[in-house]
Coordinates of C-alpha atoms and ligand atoms in Angstrom, one line a residue:
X1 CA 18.4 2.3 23.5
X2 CA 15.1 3.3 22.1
X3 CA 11.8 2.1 23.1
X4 CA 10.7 1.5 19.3
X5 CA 12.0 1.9 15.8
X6 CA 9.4 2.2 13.2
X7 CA 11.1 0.6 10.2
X8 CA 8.8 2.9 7.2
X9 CA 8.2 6.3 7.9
X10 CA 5.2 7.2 5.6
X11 CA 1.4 6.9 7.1
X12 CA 1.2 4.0 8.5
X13 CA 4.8 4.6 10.3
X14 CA 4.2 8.0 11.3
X15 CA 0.7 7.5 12.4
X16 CA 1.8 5.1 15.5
X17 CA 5.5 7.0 15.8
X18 CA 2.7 9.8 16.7
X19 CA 0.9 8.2 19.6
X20 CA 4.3 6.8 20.9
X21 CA 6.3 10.0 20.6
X22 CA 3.1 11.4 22.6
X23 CA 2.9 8.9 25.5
X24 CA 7.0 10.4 26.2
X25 CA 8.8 7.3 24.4
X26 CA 11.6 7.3 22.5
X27 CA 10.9 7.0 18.7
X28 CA 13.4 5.9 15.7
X29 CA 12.1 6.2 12.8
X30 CA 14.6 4.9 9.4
X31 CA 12.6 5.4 6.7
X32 CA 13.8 5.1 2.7
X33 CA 11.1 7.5 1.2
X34 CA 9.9 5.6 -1.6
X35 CA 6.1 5.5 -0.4
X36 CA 3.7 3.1 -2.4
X37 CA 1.8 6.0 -4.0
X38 CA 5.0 8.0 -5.1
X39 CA 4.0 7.5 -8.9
X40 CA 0.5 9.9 -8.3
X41 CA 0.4 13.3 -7.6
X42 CA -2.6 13.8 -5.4
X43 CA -4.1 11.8 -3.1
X44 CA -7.8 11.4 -2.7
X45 CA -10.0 10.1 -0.3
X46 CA -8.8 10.7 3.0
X47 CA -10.9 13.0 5.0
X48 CA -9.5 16.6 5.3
X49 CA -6.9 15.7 2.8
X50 CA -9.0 14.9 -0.5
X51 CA -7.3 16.5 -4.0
X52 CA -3.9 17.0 -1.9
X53 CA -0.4 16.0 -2.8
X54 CA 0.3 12.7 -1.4
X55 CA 4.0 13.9 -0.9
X56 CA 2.6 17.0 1.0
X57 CA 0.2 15.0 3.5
X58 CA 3.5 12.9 4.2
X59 CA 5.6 16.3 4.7
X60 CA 3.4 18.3 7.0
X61 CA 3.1 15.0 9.1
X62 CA 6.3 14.7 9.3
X63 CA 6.8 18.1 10.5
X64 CA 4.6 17.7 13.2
X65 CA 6.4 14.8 14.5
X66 CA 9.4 16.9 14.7
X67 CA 7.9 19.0 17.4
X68 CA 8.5 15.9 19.3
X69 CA 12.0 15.9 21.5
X70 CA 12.0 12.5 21.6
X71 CA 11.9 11.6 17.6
X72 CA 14.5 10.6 15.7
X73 CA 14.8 10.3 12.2
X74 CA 17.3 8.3 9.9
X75 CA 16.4 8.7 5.9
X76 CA 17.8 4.9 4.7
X77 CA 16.9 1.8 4.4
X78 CA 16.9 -0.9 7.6
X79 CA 18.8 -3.8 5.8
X80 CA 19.7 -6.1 8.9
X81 CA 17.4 -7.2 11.8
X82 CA 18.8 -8.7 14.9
X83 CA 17.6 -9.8 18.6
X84 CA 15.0 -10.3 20.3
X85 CA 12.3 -8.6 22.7
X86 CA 13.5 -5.8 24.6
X87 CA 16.8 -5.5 23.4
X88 CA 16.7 -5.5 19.3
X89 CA 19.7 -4.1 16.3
X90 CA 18.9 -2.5 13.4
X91 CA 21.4 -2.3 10.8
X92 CA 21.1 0.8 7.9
X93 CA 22.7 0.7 4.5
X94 CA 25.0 3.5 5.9
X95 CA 26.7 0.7 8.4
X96 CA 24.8 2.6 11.6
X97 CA 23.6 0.0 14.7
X98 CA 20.3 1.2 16.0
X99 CA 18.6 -0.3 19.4
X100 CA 15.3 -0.5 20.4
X101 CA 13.2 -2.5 23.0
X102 CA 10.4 -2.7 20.0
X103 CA 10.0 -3.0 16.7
X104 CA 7.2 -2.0 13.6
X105 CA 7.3 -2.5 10.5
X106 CA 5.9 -0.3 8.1
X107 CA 7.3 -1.4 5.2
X108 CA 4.4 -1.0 2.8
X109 CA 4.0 -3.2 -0.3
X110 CA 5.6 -3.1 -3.5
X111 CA 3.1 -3.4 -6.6
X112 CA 4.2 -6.1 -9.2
X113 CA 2.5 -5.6 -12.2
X114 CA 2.0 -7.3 -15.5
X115 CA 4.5 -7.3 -18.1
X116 CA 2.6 -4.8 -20.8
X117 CA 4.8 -2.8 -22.3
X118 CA 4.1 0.9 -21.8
X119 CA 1.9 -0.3 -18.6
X120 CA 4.5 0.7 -15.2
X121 CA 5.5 4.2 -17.3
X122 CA 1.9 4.9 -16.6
X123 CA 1.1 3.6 -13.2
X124 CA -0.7 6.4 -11.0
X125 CA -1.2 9.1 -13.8
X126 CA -3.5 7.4 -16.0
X127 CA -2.7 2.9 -15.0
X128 CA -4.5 2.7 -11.6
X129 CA -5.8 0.1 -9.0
X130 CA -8.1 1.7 -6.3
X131 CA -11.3 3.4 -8.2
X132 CA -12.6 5.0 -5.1
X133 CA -8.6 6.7 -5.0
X134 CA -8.4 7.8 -9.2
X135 CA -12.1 6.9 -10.4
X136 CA -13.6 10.0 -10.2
X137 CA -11.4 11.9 -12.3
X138 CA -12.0 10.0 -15.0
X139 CA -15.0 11.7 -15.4
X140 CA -17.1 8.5 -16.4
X141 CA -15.3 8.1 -19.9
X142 CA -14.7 4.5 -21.4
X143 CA -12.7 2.2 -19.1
X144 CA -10.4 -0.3 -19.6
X145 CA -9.8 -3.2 -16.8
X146 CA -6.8 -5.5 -17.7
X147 CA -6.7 -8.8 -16.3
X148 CA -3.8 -10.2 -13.9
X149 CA -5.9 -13.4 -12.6
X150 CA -9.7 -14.5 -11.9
X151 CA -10.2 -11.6 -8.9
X152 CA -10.0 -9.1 -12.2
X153 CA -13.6 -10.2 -13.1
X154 CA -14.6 -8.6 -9.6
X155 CA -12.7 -5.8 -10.5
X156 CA -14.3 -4.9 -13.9
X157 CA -17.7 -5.1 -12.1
X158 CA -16.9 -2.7 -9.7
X159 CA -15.1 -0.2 -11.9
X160 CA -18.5 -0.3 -14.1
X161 CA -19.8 2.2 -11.7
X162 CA -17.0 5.1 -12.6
X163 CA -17.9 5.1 -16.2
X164 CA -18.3 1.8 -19.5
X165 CA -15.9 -0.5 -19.0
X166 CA -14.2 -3.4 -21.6
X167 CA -12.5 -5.9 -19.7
X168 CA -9.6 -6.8 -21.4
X169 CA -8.8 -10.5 -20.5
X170 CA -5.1 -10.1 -22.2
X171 CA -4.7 -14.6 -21.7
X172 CA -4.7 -14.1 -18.3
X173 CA -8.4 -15.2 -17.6
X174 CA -11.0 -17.5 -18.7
X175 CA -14.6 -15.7 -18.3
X176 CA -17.0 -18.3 -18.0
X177 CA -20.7 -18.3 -19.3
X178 CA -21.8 -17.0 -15.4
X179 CA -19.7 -14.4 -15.0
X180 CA -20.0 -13.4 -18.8
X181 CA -23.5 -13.1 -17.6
X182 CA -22.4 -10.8 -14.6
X183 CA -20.6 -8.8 -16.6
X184 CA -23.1 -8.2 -19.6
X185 CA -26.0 -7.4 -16.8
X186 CA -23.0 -4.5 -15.9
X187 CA -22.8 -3.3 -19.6
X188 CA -19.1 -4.5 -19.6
X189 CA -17.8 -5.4 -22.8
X190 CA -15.2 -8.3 -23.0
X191 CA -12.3 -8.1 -25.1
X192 CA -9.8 -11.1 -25.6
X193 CA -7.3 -9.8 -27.4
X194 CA -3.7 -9.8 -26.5
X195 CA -2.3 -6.7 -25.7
X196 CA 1.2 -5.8 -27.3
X197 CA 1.5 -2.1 -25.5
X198 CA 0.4 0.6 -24.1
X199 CA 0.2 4.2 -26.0
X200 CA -0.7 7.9 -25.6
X201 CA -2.4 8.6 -22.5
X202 CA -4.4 5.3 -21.9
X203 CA -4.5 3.6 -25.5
X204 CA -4.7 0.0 -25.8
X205 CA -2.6 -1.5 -28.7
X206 CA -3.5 -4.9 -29.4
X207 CA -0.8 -7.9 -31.1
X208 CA -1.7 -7.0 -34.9
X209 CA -1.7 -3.0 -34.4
X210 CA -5.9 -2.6 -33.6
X211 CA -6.2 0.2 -31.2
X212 CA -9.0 1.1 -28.6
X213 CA -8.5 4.2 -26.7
X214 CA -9.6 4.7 -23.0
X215 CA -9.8 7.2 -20.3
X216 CA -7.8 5.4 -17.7
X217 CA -7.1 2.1 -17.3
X218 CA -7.5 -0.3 -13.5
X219 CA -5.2 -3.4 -12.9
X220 CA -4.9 -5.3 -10.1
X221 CA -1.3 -5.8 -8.7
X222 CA 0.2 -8.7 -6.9
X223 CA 1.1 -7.0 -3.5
X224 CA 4.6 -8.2 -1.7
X225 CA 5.9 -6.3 1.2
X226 CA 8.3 -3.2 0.2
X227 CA 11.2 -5.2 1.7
X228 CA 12.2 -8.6 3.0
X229 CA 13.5 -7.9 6.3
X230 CA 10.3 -8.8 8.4
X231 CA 10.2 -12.6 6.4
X232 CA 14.3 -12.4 7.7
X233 CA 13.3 -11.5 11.1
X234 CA 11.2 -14.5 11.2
X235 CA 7.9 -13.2 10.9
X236 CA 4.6 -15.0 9.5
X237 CA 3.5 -13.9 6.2
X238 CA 0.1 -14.9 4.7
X239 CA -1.6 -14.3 1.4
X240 CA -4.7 -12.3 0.6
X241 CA -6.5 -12.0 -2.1
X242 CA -4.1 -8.8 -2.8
X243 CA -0.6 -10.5 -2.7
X244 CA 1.3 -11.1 0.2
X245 CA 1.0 -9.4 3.7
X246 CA 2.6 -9.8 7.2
X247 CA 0.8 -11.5 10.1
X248 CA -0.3 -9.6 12.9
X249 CA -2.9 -10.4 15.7
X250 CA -5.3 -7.9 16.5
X251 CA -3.0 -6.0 18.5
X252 CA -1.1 -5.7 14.9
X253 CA 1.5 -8.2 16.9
X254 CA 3.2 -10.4 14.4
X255 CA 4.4 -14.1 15.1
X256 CA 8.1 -12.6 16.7
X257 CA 7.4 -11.5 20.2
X258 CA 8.2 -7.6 20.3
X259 CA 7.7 -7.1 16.5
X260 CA 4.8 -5.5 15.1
X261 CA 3.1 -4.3 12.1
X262 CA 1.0 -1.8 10.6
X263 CA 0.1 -0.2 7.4
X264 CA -0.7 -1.7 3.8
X265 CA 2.1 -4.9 4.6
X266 CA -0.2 -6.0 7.3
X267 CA -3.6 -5.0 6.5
X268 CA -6.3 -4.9 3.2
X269 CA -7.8 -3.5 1.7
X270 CA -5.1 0.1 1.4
X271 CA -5.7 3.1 1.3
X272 CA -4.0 6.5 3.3
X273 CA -7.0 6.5 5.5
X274 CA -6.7 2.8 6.5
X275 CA -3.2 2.8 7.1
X276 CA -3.0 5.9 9.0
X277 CA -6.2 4.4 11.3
X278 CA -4.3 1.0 11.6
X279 CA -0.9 3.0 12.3
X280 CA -2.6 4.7 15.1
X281 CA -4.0 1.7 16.6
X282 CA -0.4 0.1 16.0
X283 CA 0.9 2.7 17.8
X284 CA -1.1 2.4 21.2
X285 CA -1.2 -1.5 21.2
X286 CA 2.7 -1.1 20.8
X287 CA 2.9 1.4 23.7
X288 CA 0.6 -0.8 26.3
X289 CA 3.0 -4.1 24.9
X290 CA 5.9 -1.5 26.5
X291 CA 3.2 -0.6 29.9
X292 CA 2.8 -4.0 30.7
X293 CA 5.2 -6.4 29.3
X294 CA 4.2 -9.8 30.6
X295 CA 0.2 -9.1 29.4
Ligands
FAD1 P1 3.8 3.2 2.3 O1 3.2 4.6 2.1 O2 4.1 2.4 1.1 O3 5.2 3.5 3.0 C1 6.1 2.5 3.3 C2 7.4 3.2 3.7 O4 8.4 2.2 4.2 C3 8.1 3.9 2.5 O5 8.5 5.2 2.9 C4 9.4 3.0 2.3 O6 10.5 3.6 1.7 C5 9.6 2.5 3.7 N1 10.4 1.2 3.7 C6 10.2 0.0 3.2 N2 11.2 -0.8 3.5 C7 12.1 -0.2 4.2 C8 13.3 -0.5 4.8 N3 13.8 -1.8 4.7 N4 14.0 0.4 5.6 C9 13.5 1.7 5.7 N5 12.3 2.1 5.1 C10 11.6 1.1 4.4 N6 -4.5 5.7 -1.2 C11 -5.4 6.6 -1.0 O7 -6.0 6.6 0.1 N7 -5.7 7.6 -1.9 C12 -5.1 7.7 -3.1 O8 -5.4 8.6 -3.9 C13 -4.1 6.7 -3.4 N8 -3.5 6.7 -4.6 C14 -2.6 5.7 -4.8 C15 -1.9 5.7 -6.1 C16 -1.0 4.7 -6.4 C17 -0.4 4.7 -7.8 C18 -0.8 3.6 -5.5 C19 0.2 2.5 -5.8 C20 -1.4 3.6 -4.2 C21 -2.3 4.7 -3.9 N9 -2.9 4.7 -2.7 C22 -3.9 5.7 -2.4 C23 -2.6 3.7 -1.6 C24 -1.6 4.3 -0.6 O9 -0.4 4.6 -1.3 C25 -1.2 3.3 0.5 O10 -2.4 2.7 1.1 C26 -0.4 3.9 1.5 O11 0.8 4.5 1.0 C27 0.0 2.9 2.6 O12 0.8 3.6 3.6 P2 1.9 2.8 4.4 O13 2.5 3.7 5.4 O14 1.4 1.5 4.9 O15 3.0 2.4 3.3
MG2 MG1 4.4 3.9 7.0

């Protein structure tokens, strides 16, 4: 019997296995290794990390976790979820029971995004989301912001400060004569052509074969949680402007007594910095939940 298994062992995960492991507890972490910003290489914006691989700021952690004696580590997927408050079973796709008197989930979110051919082949290396994570680089060249819904307006105003952007509206927004004034006042051109692929580094190839060629292009994802085991353990979801996220009180508690959660799936905005600060805080609420019980 553990005291907690993290379910996700990336930032988030490892930031409150961290304070746990060092307040003594027992710590099972399962983790499957596909962490949300696998398709980049480095990682920006986190303090004391910035221009690092993401996969390395994930690998030394994880090292220094393993100093701890009580840490364990299972590299799988949870699939099953069973139980209740001080006495829950985790399954893993290897068949393995796993106990604990707590759980987190860390699941992270899963990035769904729009059907452009060419567009997911590109995600992280020149397709991105965050501007304060991959704006920079592009070195304030021409931008292109492809619309998923009405929030994409906000997004091609924002992105006008990393370099000229066109918002391409691709049928999935109406700009109206207020927000076409918003955006002009930005310098951001607005293009509503529909988009048949997506070529070369960041070229956009338009239904009829005209071409304009960009820098990077931003998108904004719908966000669902990594897996569906916290909806299975019974836990409230709620929707953001992001997508869909798990809900957690401030004690990052969710609805099921003994269950909580941390990280991108129960937080926005995301980023590594935010979900390690959230993990931590996860981490110590989790820990006091296991000092005093009844509280
Ligand atoms: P994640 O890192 O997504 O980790 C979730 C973990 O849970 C994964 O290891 C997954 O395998 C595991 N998991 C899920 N379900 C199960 C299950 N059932 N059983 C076991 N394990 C499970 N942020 C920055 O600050 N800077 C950047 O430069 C940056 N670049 C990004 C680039 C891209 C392309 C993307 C998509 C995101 C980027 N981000 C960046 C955001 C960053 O990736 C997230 O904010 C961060 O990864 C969130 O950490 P997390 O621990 O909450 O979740
Ligand atoms: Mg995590």
């Amino acid at each position: 019997m553990h005291d907690v298994i993290v379910i996700g062992g990336s930032y988030a995960g490892m930031a409150a296995a961290l304070q746990l492991l060092r307040a003594y507890r027992a710590v099972k972490v399962i983790d499957g290794g596909e962490r949300r910003n696998r398709f980049a290489d480095l990682s920006h914006g986190f303090l004391g990390q910035d221009g690092v691989a993401a996969a390395e700021i994930a690998s030394t952690a994880r090292r220094q976790l393993e100093a701890y004696k009580t840490l364990s580590w299972v590299e799988g997927r949870a699939v099953t979820v069973t139980g209740g408050k001080d006495d829950f079973t985790v399954t893993t796709t290897d068949g393995e029971r796993h106990r604990a008197r707590r759980l987190l989930f860390a699941i992270g979110l899963e990035d769904q995004l729009p059907e452009i051919a060419g567009l997911s082949a590109r995600w992280g290396r020149s397709v991105f989301h965050c501007p304060y994570c991959h704006g920079y680089e592009l070195e304030r060249g021409p931008i292109g912001v492809i619309a998923t819904g009405p929030m994409s307006v906000h997004q091609a105003e924002i992105v006008s400060e990393w370099g000229e952007v066109t918002f391409l509206t691709n049928g999935a927004v109406e700009v109206d004569a207020d927000q076409r004034r918003t955006l002009e006042n930005r310098h951001v051109l607005i293009e509503p052509g529909l988009i048949d692929r997506i070529d070369g580094v960041a070229d956009v190839v338009f239904a009829g074969g005209r071409q304009l060629s960009f820098a990077g292009l931003f998108t904004a994802p719908h966000c669902v949680p990594a897996s569906s085991l916290a909806e299975a353990a019974g836990c409230a979801l709620e929707e953001t402007m992001m997508g869909i996220q798990i809900q957690t009180d401030a004690a990052k508690l969710t609805s099921v007594p003994g269950v909580f959660a941390c990280g991108d799936v129960a937080r926005m905005p995301h980023s590594v910095t935010l979900a390690v600060a959230d993990g931590a805080w996860a981490g110590a609420q989790l820990h006091r939940s296991l000092v005093w019980p009844d509280a």
